[in-house]
mmCIF file of C-alpha atoms in Angstrom:
data_model
loop_
_atom_site.group_PDB
_atom_site.id
_atom_site.type_symbol
_atom_site.label_atom_id
_atom_site.label_comp_id
_atom_site.label_asym_id
_atom_site.label_seq_id
_atom_site.Cartn_x
_atom_site.Cartn_y
_atom_site.Cartn_z
ATOM 1 C CA MET C 1 60.355 44.039 104.544
ATOM 2 C CA THR C 2 57.149 46.912 105.101
ATOM 3 C CA THR C 3 58.491 50.883 104.294
ATOM 4 C CA ALA C 4 57.875 53.304 106.575
ATOM 5 C CA PRO C 5 55.791 56.183 105.292
ATOM 6 C CA GLU C 6 56.259 59.489 103.678
ATOM 7 C CA PHE C 7 55.137 62.205 105.927
ATOM 8 C CA GLU C 8 53.506 65.756 105.301
ATOM 9 C CA GLU C 9 54.738 67.970 107.907
ATOM 10 C CA LEU C 10 52.656 69.949 109.873
ATOM 11 C CA ASP C 11 54.269 72.525 111.659
ATOM 12 C CA LEU C 12 52.440 74.377 114.270
ATOM 13 C CA ARG C 13 54.497 75.943 116.505
ATOM 14 C CA GLY C 14 54.678 79.427 117.699
ATOM 15 C CA LYS C 15 51.026 79.855 116.438
ATOM 16 C CA PRO C 16 48.096 80.678 118.613
ATOM 17 C CA ALA C 17 46.340 77.774 120.256
ATOM 18 C CA PRO C 18 43.177 77.738 119.164
ATOM 19 C CA GLU C 19 44.580 78.008 114.591
ATOM 20 C CA GLN C 20 46.461 74.857 115.627
ATOM 21 C CA LEU C 21 43.759 73.184 117.116
ATOM 22 C CA LYS C 22 41.035 74.237 113.616
ATOM 23 C CA ALA C 23 44.393 73.128 111.668
ATOM 24 C CA ALA C 24 45.214 69.713 113.085
ATOM 25 C CA LEU C 25 42.040 68.997 113.848
ATOM 26 C CA ALA C 26 41.061 69.309 109.670
ATOM 27 C CA SER C 27 44.002 67.123 108.936
ATOM 28 C CA LEU C 28 42.730 64.091 110.628
ATOM 29 C CA GLY C 29 40.620 64.609 107.069
ATOM 30 C CA ARG C 30 43.118 63.871 105.076
ATOM 31 C CA ALA C 31 45.293 61.076 106.955
ATOM 32 C CA ALA C 32 41.993 59.120 107.215
ATOM 33 C CA GLU C 33 42.249 59.133 103.683
ATOM 34 C CA GLY C 34 45.603 58.385 103.671
ATOM 35 C CA THR C 35 48.368 60.520 103.583
ATOM 36 C CA PRO C 36 49.673 60.069 106.948
ATOM 37 C CA ILE C 37 50.437 62.959 109.081
ATOM 38 C CA LYS C 38 52.953 64.483 111.408
ATOM 39 C CA ILE C 39 52.190 67.154 113.263
ATOM 40 C CA LEU C 40 55.024 69.327 115.655
ATOM 41 C CA THR C 41 53.492 71.167 118.389
ATOM 42 C CA ASP C 42 54.052 73.640 120.935
ATOM 43 C CA GLN C 43 50.742 73.484 122.555
ATOM 44 C CA GLU C 44 49.449 70.508 124.323
ATOM 45 C CA ILE C 45 46.276 71.038 124.372
ATOM 46 C CA LEU C 46 47.148 68.887 120.454
ATOM 47 C CA ILE C 47 47.626 66.138 122.292
ATOM 48 C CA LYS C 48 44.386 66.165 125.055
ATOM 49 C CA ALA C 49 42.501 67.166 121.692
ATOM 50 C CA LEU C 50 43.050 65.169 118.859
ATOM 51 C CA PRO C 51 43.605 60.713 120.438
ATOM 52 C CA MET C 52 39.679 60.307 120.757
ATOM 53 C CA SER C 53 39.062 61.856 117.436
ATOM 54 C CA ALA C 54 41.928 59.798 115.709
ATOM 55 C CA ARG C 55 40.795 57.277 117.336
ATOM 56 C CA ASP C 56 37.307 58.422 116.000
ATOM 57 C CA LYS C 57 38.511 58.374 112.124
ATOM 58 C CA GLY C 58 40.480 55.080 112.113
ATOM 59 C CA LEU C 59 43.596 56.305 112.989
ATOM 60 C CA LYS C 60 46.252 55.231 114.407
ATOM 61 C CA ILE C 61 47.978 57.995 116.594
ATOM 62 C CA LYS C 62 51.389 57.998 117.828
ATOM 63 C CA LEU C 63 53.092 61.291 119.929
ATOM 64 C CA ALA C 64 56.586 61.949 120.818
ATOM 65 C CA MET C 65 58.351 64.316 122.990
ATOM 66 C CA PRO C 66 61.304 66.386 121.503
ATOM 67 C CA SER C 67 61.583 68.180 124.238
ATOM 68 C CA GLU C 68 60.858 69.742 127.453
ATOM 69 C CA THR C 69 57.785 72.159 124.934
ATOM 70 C CA GLU C 70 57.330 70.227 121.542
ATOM 71 C CA TRP C 71 55.240 67.329 121.011
ATOM 72 C CA SER C 72 55.306 65.453 117.868
ATOM 73 C CA ILE C 73 51.587 63.596 116.396
ATOM 74 C CA SER C 74 51.921 61.344 113.974
ATOM 75 C CA LEU C 75 48.341 59.723 112.187
ATOM 76 C CA THR C 76 48.436 57.155 110.373
ATOM 77 C CA GLN C 77 45.417 54.670 109.128
ATOM 78 C CA GLN C 78 45.120 51.655 110.620
ATOM 79 C CA SER C 79 46.660 48.622 109.739
#
């Protein structure tokens, strides 16, 4: 039985879009080193910007929409 990874949560909600984008892109490095990251955002730009960058770093990305104006982005290493 596999256990779910412990996620480091990065809550960016309420911050300006450029600041969110910078922090989210920086988190890709930590995720690539093996730390699963869960990003909470209210900026749709992250949904558009992160998938390609995550793929380039060998990461799996999972998107969820807990509410109409918020997104949850999970970053983990590909198996």
